[in-house]
Amino acid sequence: QVQLKESGPGLVQPSQTLSLTCTVSGFSLTSNSVHWVRQPPGKGLEWMGGIWGDGSTDYNSALKSRLSISRDTSKSQVFLKMNSLQTDDTAIYFCTRRLQPWGQGVMVTVSS
Amino acid sequence: NIVMTQSPKSMSISVGDRVTMNCKASQNVGNNIAWYQQKPGQSPKLLIYYASNRYTGVPDRFTGGGYGTDFTLTINSVQAEDAAFYYCQRIYNSPFTFGSGTKLEIK
């Protein structure tokens, strides 16, 4: 059964770095891509970036300077790191295997 | 970058009616579009991929169509459980941009 689950801090201070982990099961990271998507409260979906089966990455150009996506295939984990967080980075962060399925999401609030 | 524009922003439909919502790409994307349904408090769920392919388990009242720049999602005989937000997404060649969504309310 293919599953993804996000984990990370619920609260991050402004200007700090966000670190999230997506733990996957039921499929191999070396033959599938995993993507990060976020959704501010009451707003739509924003594709952030993804890591492909060969380890290459793609990023939303609006976030590229602050965002890094990596993985540990031995642990079936994909990581998101985004620096210089501001209040408008407050959102639910989802990881997804390409199109489907999606994780349940993790709410991240940026506040002092 | 390609922009995905969805219309209308919201619609209110009665149970049993047919509804069509639109997604327009700013450039030709072929058939590389997916549609998702998102209910409050839930993660998005894939309905349609490559414009017209229904994902496993999706009721056949959901139909996707279109090619190039103009795409549609039609729900025949809308049910109460179809109340949700619907998003289109470009699914080939980065960036994998989402549309801004259509909110479907049931009267």
Short mmCIF file of C-alpha atoms in Angstrom, two decimals:
data_model
loop_
_atom_site.label_atom_id
_atom_site.label_comp_id
_atom_site.label_asym_id
_atom_site.label_seq_id
_atom_site.Cartn_x
_atom_site.Cartn_y
_atom_site.Cartn_z
CA GLN A 1 0.00 0.00 0.00
CA VAL A 2 1.46 3.30 -1.10
CA GLN A 3 1.57 5.86 1.71
CA LEU A 4 3.30 9.14 2.46
CA LYS A 5 3.47 10.93 5.79
CA GLU A 6 4.83 14.38 6.51
CA SER A 7 6.46 15.33 9.79
CA GLY A 8 8.08 18.43 11.18
CA PRO A 9 7.68 21.34 13.57
CA GLY A 10 4.30 23.01 13.77
CA LEU A 11 5.79 26.38 14.64
CA VAL A 12 8.76 28.15 13.11
CA GLN A 13 10.09 31.60 14.00
CA PRO A 14 10.38 34.24 11.27
CA SER A 15 13.72 34.23 9.45
CA GLN A 16 14.39 30.64 10.57
CA THR A 17 14.67 27.48 8.45
CA LEU A 18 11.86 24.98 7.96
CA SER A 19 12.80 21.32 7.87
CA LEU A 20 10.18 18.73 6.92
CA THR A 21 10.40 15.00 6.33
CA CYS A 22 8.19 12.89 4.07
CA THR A 23 8.37 9.19 4.97
CA VAL A 24 7.09 6.93 2.23
CA SER A 25 6.12 3.28 2.05
CA GLY A 26 4.94 0.91 -0.62
CA PHE A 27 7.16 2.25 -3.39
CA SER A 28 10.78 2.96 -4.22
CA LEU A 29 12.22 6.48 -4.31
CA THR A 30 14.68 5.40 -7.00
CA SER A 31 11.88 4.77 -9.48
CA ASN A 32 9.31 7.37 -8.45
CA SER A 33 9.27 11.11 -7.92
CA VAL A 34 8.06 12.85 -4.77
CA HIS A 35 6.84 16.43 -4.77
CA TRP A 36 6.06 19.05 -2.16
CA VAL A 37 2.91 21.17 -2.41
CA ARG A 38 1.74 23.78 0.06
CA GLN A 39 -1.59 25.42 0.80
CA PRO A 40 -1.92 28.62 2.85
CA PRO A 41 -5.04 28.72 5.04
CA GLY A 42 -8.13 29.25 2.90
CA LYS A 43 -6.10 29.44 -0.32
CA GLY A 44 -5.17 27.24 -3.25
CA LEU A 45 -2.39 24.77 -3.96
CA GLU A 46 1.18 25.78 -4.81
CA TRP A 47 3.66 23.30 -6.28
CA MET A 48 6.99 23.86 -4.53
CA GLY A 49 9.31 21.34 -6.08
CA GLY A 50 10.14 17.69 -6.48
CA ILE A 51 12.86 15.07 -6.56
CA TRP A 52 12.92 12.50 -9.33
CA GLY A 53 13.88 8.83 -9.26
CA ASP A 54 17.38 9.64 -10.51
CA GLY A 55 17.86 12.15 -7.70
CA SER A 56 17.51 15.26 -9.84
CA THR A 57 15.35 18.08 -8.57
CA ASP A 58 12.98 20.72 -9.93
CA TYR A 59 11.90 23.83 -8.06
CA ASN A 60 9.26 26.53 -8.33
CA SER A 61 11.25 29.52 -9.54
CA ALA A 62 9.56 31.73 -6.94
CA LEU A 63 11.00 29.58 -4.13
CA LYS A 64 14.20 28.27 -5.71
CA SER A 65 16.56 30.60 -3.87
CA ARG A 66 15.23 29.43 -0.46
CA LEU A 67 14.31 25.81 -1.11
CA SER A 68 16.19 22.52 -1.10
CA ILE A 69 14.75 19.03 -1.58
CA SER A 70 16.82 15.92 -0.90
CA ARG A 71 16.30 12.29 0.05
CA ASP A 72 17.66 9.26 1.88
CA THR A 73 16.65 6.22 -0.15
CA SER A 74 17.80 3.81 2.56
CA LYS A 75 15.28 5.34 4.94
CA SER A 76 12.58 5.98 2.30
CA GLN A 77 12.55 9.63 3.27
CA VAL A 78 12.39 12.87 1.31
CA PHE A 79 13.39 16.14 2.95
CA LEU A 80 12.36 19.74 2.43
CA LYS A 81 14.42 22.62 3.73
CA MET A 82 13.37 26.21 3.20
CA ASN A 83 15.16 29.15 4.75
CA SER A 84 14.27 32.75 5.57
CA LEU A 85 10.70 31.90 6.50
CA GLN A 86 8.14 34.68 6.71
CA THR A 87 4.55 34.79 7.92
CA ASP A 88 3.22 34.19 4.41
CA ASP A 89 4.95 30.80 4.43
CA THR A 90 2.32 29.69 6.95
CA ALA A 91 0.58 26.79 5.23
CA ILE A 92 -0.23 23.12 5.17
CA TYR A 93 2.68 21.32 3.52
CA PHE A 94 1.90 18.13 1.59
CA CYS A 95 4.16 15.57 -0.03
CA THR A 96 2.84 13.49 -2.90
CA ARG A 97 4.07 10.74 -5.18
CA ARG A 98 3.79 12.59 -8.46
CA LEU A 99 -0.01 12.65 -8.88
CA GLN A 100 -1.33 10.30 -6.20
CA PRO A 101 -1.46 9.58 -3.34
CA TRP A 102 -0.86 12.56 -1.09
CA GLY A 103 0.17 12.63 2.51
CA GLN A 104 -2.20 14.03 5.11
CA GLY A 105 -0.21 17.25 5.27
CA VAL A 106 1.46 19.07 8.14
CA MET A 107 0.44 22.53 9.29
CA VAL A 108 3.34 24.93 9.68
CA THR A 109 2.83 28.30 11.33
CA VAL A 110 5.46 31.01 11.03
CA SER A 111 5.20 33.25 14.05
CA SER A 112 7.28 34.70 16.84
CA ASN B 1 5.87 30.21 -16.96
CA ILE B 2 2.57 28.68 -17.96
CA VAL B 3 -0.43 30.03 -16.07
CA MET B 4 -3.46 27.82 -15.41
CA THR B 5 -6.72 29.78 -15.12
CA GLN B 6 -9.81 28.10 -13.72
CA SER B 7 -13.39 29.31 -14.09
CA PRO B 8 -15.75 29.90 -12.54
CA LYS B 9 -14.32 30.57 -9.08
CA SER B 10 -17.42 29.09 -7.51
CA MET B 11 -20.72 27.55 -8.48
CA SER B 12 -23.83 26.39 -6.68
CA ILE B 13 -25.54 23.36 -8.17
CA SER B 14 -28.52 21.18 -7.25
CA VAL B 15 -28.21 17.45 -6.72
CA GLY B 16 -28.80 15.66 -10.01
CA ASP B 17 -27.67 18.55 -12.20
CA ARG B 18 -24.73 18.43 -14.57
CA VAL B 19 -21.85 20.82 -14.01
CA THR B 20 -18.86 21.78 -16.16
CA MET B 21 -15.84 23.69 -14.93
CA ASN B 22 -12.98 25.03 -17.00
CA CYS B 23 -9.20 25.19 -16.94
CA LYS B 24 -7.29 27.28 -19.46
CA ALA B 25 -3.54 27.05 -19.98
CA SER B 26 -1.62 30.10 -21.17
CA GLN B 27 0.34 27.87 -23.58
CA ASN B 28 -0.27 24.57 -25.31
CA VAL B 29 0.18 21.74 -22.78
CA GLY B 30 -1.14 18.94 -24.97
CA ASN B 31 -3.12 16.54 -22.81
CA ASN B 32 -0.86 16.99 -19.79
CA ILE B 33 -3.48 18.02 -17.28
CA ALA B 34 -4.77 16.45 -14.08
CA TRP B 35 -7.85 17.28 -12.03
CA TYR B 36 -8.05 16.94 -8.24
CA GLN B 37 -10.88 17.09 -5.72
CA GLN B 38 -10.22 18.51 -2.27
CA LYS B 39 -12.74 18.44 0.55
CA PRO B 40 -12.31 20.56 3.72
CA GLY B 41 -9.65 19.18 6.02
CA GLN B 42 -8.50 16.59 3.51
CA SER B 43 -5.61 16.28 1.08
CA PRO B 44 -6.36 16.52 -2.65
CA LYS B 45 -7.42 13.35 -4.44
CA LEU B 46 -6.68 12.62 -8.09
CA LEU B 47 -9.76 12.39 -10.30
CA ILE B 48 -8.49 12.66 -13.89
CA TYR B 49 -5.02 12.44 -15.46
CA TYR B 50 -3.79 13.17 -18.97
CA ALA B 51 -6.93 15.24 -19.50
CA SER B 52 -9.45 12.44 -19.86
CA ASN B 53 -8.30 9.33 -17.98
CA ARG B 54 -10.35 8.58 -14.91
CA TYR B 55 -8.24 7.45 -11.94
CA THR B 56 -8.95 4.11 -10.29
CA GLY B 57 -12.10 4.15 -8.20
CA VAL B 58 -13.36 7.52 -9.45
CA PRO B 59 -17.08 7.40 -10.27
CA ASP B 60 -17.89 7.52 -13.95
CA ARG B 61 -19.98 10.65 -13.47
CA PHE B 62 -16.63 12.52 -13.54
CA THR B 63 -15.40 13.18 -17.10
CA GLY B 64 -12.40 15.16 -18.26
CA GLY B 65 -11.91 16.61 -21.72
CA GLY B 66 -9.92 19.04 -23.79
CA TYR B 67 -6.51 19.39 -25.42
CA GLY B 68 -3.96 22.09 -25.93
CA THR B 69 -5.07 25.09 -23.89
CA ASP B 70 -8.70 24.45 -22.96
CA PHE B 71 -9.86 21.73 -20.60
CA THR B 72 -13.08 20.79 -18.86
CA LEU B 73 -14.18 18.71 -15.92
CA THR B 74 -17.81 17.63 -16.11
CA ILE B 75 -19.75 16.00 -13.31
CA ASN B 76 -22.93 14.31 -14.49
CA SER B 77 -25.74 13.98 -11.96
CA VAL B 78 -23.95 15.81 -9.14
CA GLN B 79 -24.19 14.18 -5.71
CA ALA B 80 -24.10 15.88 -2.31
CA GLU B 81 -20.66 14.35 -1.62
CA ASP B 82 -19.24 16.17 -4.66
CA ALA B 83 -19.20 19.45 -2.74
CA ALA B 84 -15.51 20.36 -2.76
CA PHE B 85 -12.79 22.44 -4.37
CA TYR B 86 -11.54 21.24 -7.76
CA TYR B 87 -8.06 22.03 -9.05
CA CYS B 88 -6.38 21.46 -12.39
CA GLN B 89 -2.61 20.98 -12.68
CA ARG B 90 -0.12 20.89 -15.51
CA ILE B 91 1.61 17.52 -15.13
CA TYR B 92 4.41 17.47 -17.71
CA ASN B 93 7.49 19.68 -17.66
CA SER B 94 8.28 21.74 -14.63
CA PRO B 95 6.81 23.86 -13.15
CA PHE B 96 3.78 21.74 -12.33
CA THR B 97 1.48 24.69 -11.86
CA PHE B 98 -1.97 24.46 -10.30
CA GLY B 99 -5.00 26.46 -11.24
CA SER B 100 -6.59 28.61 -8.55
CA GLY B 101 -9.49 26.24 -8.07
CA THR B 102 -13.27 26.09 -8.47
CA LYS B 103 -15.50 25.75 -5.42
CA LEU B 104 -18.54 23.56 -5.98
CA GLU B 105 -21.40 24.05 -3.56
CA ILE B 106 -24.54 21.94 -3.48
CA LYS B 107 -27.81 23.80 -3.02
#
